[in-house]
Each structure stands twice: as structure tokens, then as C-alpha cells.
PDB file of N, CA and C in Angstrom:
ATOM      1  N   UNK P  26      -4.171 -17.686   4.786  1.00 74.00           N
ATOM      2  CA  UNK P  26      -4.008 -17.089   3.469  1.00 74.00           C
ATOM      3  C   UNK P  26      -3.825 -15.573   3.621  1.00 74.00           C
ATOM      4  N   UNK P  27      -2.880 -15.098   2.613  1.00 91.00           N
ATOM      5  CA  UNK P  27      -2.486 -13.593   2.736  1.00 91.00           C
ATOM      6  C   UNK P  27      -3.622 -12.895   1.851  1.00 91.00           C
ATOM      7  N   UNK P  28      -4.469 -12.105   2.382  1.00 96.00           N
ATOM      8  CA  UNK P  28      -5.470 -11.076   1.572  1.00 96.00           C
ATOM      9  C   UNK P  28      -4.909 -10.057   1.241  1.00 96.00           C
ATOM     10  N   UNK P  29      -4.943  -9.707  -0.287  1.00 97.00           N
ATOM     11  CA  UNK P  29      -4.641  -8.692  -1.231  1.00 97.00           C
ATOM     12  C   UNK P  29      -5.883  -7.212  -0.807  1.00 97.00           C
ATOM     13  N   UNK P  30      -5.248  -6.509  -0.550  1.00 98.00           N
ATOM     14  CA  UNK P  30      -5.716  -5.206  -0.306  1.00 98.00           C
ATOM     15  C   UNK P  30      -6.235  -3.950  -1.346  1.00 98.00           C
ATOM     16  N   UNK P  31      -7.507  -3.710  -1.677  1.00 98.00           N
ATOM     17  CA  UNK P  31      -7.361  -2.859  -2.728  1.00 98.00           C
ATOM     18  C   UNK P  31      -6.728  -1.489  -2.263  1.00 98.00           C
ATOM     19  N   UNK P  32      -6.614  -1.024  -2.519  1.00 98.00           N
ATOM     20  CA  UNK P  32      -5.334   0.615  -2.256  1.00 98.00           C
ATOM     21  C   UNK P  32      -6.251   1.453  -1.402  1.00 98.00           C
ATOM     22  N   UNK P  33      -7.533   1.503  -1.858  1.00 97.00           N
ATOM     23  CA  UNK P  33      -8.296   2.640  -1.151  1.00 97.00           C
ATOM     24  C   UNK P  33      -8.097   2.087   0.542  1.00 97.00           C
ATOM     25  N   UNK P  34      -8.512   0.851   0.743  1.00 98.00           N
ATOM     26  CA  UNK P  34      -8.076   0.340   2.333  1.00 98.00           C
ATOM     27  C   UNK P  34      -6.825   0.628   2.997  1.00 98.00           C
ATOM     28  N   UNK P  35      -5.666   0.425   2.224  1.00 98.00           N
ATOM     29  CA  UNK P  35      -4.252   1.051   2.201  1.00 98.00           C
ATOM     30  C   UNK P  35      -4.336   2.392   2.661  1.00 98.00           C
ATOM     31  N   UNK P  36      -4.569   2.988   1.719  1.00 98.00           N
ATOM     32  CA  UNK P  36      -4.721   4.512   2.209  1.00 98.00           C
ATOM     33  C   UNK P  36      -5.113   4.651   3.738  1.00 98.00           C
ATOM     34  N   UNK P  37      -6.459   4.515   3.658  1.00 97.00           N
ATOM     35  CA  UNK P  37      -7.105   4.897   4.834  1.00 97.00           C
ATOM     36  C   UNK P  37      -6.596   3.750   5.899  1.00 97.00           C
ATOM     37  N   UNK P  38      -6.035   3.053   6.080  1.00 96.00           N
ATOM     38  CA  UNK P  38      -4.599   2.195   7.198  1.00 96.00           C
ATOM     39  C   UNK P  38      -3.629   3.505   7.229  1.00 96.00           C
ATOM     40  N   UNK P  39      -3.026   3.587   6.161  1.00 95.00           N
ATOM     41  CA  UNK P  39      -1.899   4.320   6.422  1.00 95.00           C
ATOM     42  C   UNK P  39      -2.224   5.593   6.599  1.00 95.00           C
ATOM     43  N   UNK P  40      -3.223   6.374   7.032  1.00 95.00           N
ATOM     44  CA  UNK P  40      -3.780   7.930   7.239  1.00 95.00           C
ATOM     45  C   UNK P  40      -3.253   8.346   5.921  1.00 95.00           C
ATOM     46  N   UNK P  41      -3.100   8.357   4.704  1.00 96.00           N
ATOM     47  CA  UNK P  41      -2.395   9.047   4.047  1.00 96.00           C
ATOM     48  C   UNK P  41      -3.392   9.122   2.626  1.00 96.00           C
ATOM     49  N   UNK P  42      -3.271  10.536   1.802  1.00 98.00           N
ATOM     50  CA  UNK P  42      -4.051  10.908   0.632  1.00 98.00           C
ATOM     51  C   UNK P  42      -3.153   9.753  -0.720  1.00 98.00           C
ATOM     52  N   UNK P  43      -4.312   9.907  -1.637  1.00 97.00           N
ATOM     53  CA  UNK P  43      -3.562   8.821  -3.067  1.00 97.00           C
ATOM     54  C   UNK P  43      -2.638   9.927  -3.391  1.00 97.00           C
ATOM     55  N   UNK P  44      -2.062  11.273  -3.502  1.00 98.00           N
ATOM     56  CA  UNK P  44      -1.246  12.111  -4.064  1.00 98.00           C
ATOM     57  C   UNK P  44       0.259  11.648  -2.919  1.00 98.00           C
ATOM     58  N   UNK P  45      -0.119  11.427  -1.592  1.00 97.00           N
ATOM     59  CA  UNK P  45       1.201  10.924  -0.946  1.00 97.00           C
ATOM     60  C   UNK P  45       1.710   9.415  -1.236  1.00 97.00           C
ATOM     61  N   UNK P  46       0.581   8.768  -1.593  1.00 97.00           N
ATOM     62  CA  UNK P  46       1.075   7.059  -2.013  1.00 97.00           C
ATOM     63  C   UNK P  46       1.853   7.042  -3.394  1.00 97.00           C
ATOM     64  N   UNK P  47       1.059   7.913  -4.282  1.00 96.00           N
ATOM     65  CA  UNK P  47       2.181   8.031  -5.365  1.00 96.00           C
ATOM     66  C   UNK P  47       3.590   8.547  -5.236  1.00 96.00           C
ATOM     67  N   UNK P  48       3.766  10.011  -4.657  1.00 98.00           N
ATOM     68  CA  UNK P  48       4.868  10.626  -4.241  1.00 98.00           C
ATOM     69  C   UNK P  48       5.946   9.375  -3.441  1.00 98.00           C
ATOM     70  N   UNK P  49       5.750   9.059  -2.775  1.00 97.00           N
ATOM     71  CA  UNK P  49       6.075   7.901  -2.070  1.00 97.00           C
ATOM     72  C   UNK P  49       6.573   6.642  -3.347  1.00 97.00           C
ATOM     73  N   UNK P  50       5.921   6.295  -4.169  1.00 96.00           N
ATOM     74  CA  UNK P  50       6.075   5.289  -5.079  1.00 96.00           C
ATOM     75  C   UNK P  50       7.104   5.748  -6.079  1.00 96.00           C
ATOM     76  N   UNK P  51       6.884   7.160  -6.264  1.00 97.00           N
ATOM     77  CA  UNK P  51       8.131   7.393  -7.399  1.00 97.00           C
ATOM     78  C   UNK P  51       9.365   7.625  -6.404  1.00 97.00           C
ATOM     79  N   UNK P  52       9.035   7.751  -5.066  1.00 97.00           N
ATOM     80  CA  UNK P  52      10.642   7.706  -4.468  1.00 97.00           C
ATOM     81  C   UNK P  52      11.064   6.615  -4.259  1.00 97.00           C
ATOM     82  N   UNK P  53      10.458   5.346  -4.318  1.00 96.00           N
ATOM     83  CA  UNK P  53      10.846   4.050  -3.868  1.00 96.00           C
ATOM     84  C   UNK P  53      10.793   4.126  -2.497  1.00 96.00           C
ATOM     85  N   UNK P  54       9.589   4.621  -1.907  1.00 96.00           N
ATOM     86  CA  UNK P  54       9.616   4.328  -0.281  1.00 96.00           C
ATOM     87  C   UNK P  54       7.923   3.608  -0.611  1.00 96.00           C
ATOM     88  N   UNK P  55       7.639   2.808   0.318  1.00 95.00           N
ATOM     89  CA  UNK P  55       5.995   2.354   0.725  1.00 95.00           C
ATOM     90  C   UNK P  55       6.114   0.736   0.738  1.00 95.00           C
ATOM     91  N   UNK P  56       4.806   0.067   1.199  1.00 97.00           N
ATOM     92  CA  UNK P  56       4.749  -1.561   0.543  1.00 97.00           C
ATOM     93  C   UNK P  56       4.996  -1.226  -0.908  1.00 97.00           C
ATOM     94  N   UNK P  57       5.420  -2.170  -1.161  1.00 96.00           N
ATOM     95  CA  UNK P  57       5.270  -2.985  -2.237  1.00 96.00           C
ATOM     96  C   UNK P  57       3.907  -3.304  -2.998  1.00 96.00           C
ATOM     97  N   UNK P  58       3.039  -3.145  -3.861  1.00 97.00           N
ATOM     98  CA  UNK P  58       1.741  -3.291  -4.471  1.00 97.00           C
ATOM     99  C   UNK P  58       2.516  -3.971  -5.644  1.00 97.00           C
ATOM    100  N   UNK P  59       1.322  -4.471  -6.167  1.00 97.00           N
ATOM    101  CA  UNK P  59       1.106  -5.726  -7.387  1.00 97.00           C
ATOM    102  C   UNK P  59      -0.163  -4.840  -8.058  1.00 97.00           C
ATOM    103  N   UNK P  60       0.235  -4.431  -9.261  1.00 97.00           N
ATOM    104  CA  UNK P  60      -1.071  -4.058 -10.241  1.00 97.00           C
ATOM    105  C   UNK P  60      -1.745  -4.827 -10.902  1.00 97.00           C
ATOM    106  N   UNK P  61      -3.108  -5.364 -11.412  1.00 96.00           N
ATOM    107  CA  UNK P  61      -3.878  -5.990 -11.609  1.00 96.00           C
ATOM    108  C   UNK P  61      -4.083  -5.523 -13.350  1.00 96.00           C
ATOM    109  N   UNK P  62      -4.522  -6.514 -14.031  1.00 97.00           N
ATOM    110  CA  UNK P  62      -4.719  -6.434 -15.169  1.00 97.00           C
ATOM    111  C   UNK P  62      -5.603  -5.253 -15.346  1.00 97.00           C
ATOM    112  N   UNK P  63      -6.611  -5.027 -14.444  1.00 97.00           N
ATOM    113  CA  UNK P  63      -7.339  -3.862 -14.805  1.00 97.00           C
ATOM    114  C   UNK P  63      -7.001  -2.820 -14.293  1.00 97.00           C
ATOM    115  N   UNK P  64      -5.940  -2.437 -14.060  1.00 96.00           N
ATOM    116  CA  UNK P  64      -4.836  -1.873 -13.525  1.00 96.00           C
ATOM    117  C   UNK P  64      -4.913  -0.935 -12.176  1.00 96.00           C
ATOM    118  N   UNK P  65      -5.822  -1.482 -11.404  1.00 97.00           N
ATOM    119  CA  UNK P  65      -5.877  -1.409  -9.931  1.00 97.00           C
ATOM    120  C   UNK P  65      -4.563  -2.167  -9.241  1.00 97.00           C
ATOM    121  N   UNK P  66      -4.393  -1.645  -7.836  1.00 97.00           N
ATOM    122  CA  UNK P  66      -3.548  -1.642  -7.152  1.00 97.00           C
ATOM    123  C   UNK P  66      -4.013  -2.593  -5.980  1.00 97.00           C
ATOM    124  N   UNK P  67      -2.968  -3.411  -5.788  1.00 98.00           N
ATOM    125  CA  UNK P  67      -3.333  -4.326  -4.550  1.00 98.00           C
ATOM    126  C   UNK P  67      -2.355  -4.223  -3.991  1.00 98.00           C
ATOM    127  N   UNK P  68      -2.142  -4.564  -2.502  1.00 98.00           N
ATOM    128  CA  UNK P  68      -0.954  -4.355  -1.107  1.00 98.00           C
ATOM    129  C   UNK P  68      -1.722  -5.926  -0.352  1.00 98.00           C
ATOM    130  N   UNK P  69      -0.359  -6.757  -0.231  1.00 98.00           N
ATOM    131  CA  UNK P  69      -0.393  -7.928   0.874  1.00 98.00           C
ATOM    132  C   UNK P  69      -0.426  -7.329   2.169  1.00 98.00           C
ATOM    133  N   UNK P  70      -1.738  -8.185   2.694  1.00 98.00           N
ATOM    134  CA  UNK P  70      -1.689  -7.350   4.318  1.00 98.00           C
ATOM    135  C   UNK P  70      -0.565  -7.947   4.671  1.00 98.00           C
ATOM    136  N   UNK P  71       0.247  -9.049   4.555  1.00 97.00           N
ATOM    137  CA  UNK P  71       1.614  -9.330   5.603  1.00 97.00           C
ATOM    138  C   UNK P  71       2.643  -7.713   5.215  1.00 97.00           C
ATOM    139  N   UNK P  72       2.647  -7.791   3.858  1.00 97.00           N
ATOM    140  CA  UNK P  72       3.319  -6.520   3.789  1.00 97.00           C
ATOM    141  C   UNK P  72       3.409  -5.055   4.056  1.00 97.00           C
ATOM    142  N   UNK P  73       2.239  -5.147   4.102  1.00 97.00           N
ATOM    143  CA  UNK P  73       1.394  -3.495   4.737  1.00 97.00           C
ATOM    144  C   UNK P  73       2.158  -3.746   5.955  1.00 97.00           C
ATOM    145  N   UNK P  74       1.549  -4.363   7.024  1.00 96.00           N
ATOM    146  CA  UNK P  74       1.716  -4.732   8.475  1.00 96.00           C
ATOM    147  C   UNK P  74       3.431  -4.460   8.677  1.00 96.00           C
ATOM    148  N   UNK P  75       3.750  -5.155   7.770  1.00 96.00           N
ATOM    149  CA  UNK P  75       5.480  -5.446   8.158  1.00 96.00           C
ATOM    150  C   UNK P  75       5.938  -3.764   7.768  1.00 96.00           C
ATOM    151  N   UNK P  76       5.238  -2.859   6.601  1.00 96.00           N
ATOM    152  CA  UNK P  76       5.660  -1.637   6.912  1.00 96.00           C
ATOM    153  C   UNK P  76       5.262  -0.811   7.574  1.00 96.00           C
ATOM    154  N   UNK P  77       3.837  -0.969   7.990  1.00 94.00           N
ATOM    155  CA  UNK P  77       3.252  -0.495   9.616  1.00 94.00           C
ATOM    156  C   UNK P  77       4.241  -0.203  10.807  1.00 94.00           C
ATOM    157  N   UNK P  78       5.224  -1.455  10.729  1.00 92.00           N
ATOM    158  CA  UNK P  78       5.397  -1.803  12.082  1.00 92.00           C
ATOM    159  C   UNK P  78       6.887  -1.563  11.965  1.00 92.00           C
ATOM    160  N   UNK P  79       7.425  -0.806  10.550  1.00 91.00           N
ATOM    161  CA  UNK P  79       8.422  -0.170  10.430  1.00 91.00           C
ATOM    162  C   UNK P  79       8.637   0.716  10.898  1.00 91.00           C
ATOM    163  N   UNK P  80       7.197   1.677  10.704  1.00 83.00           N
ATOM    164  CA  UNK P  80       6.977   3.046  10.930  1.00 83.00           C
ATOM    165  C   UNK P  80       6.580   3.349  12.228  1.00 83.00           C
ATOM    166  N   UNK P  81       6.502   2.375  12.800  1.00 76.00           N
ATOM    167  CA  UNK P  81       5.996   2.731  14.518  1.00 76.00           C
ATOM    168  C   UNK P  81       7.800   2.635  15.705  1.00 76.00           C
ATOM    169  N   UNK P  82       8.570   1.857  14.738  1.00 77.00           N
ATOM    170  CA  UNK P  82      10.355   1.400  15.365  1.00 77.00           C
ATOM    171  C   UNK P  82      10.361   2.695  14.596  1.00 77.00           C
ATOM    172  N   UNK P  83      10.373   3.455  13.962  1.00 66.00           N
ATOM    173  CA  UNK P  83      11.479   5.087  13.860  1.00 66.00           C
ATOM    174  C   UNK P  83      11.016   5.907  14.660  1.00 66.00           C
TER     175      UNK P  83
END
């Protein structure tokens, strides 16, 4: 089963502050997240990983 990630874990995976995950989101670069009715942020670890492992091939 794929585990949904709350954002703060995201972050601190990706070394990066919540002011660069947004910046990033309004450019259309990052995973992909799914917002939650209570309007928290979740990231599929397959998807995190698969852009992990984007960023390690450039």
C-alpha cells in the first residue's frame, strides 16, 4: 500500500523550507500533493521517491 505523506515529512525529505514548496507549486515544478478536506497537504511516497530520484539524474 502507497502511504500518503503529511507535507511537514515532505519538507524535511526534500531539505527544503514551506516558502520553497509553495514557490515551487505556483511554478508547476514538485510532486504532485492531494489536499484533504481539512485542507492539509498530502504527497504519495511512490511519488515523492519518483521525484527524489529525478533530482539525483540532473
Amino acid at each position: 500500500m502507497d502511504e500518503w505523506l503529511p507535507l511537514t515529512e515532505v519538507l524535511e525529505e526534500l531539505g527544503i523550507t514551506r516558502a520553497t514548496w509553495y514557490r515551487w507549486r505556483n511554478r508547476g515544478y514538485g510532486p504532485a500533493a492531494r489536499r484533504l478536506p481539512n485542507g492539509h497537504l498530502r504527497v504519495r511516497r511512490s511519488v515523492l521517491d519518483e521525484f527524489n530520484n529525478g533530482l539525483e539524474a540532473a
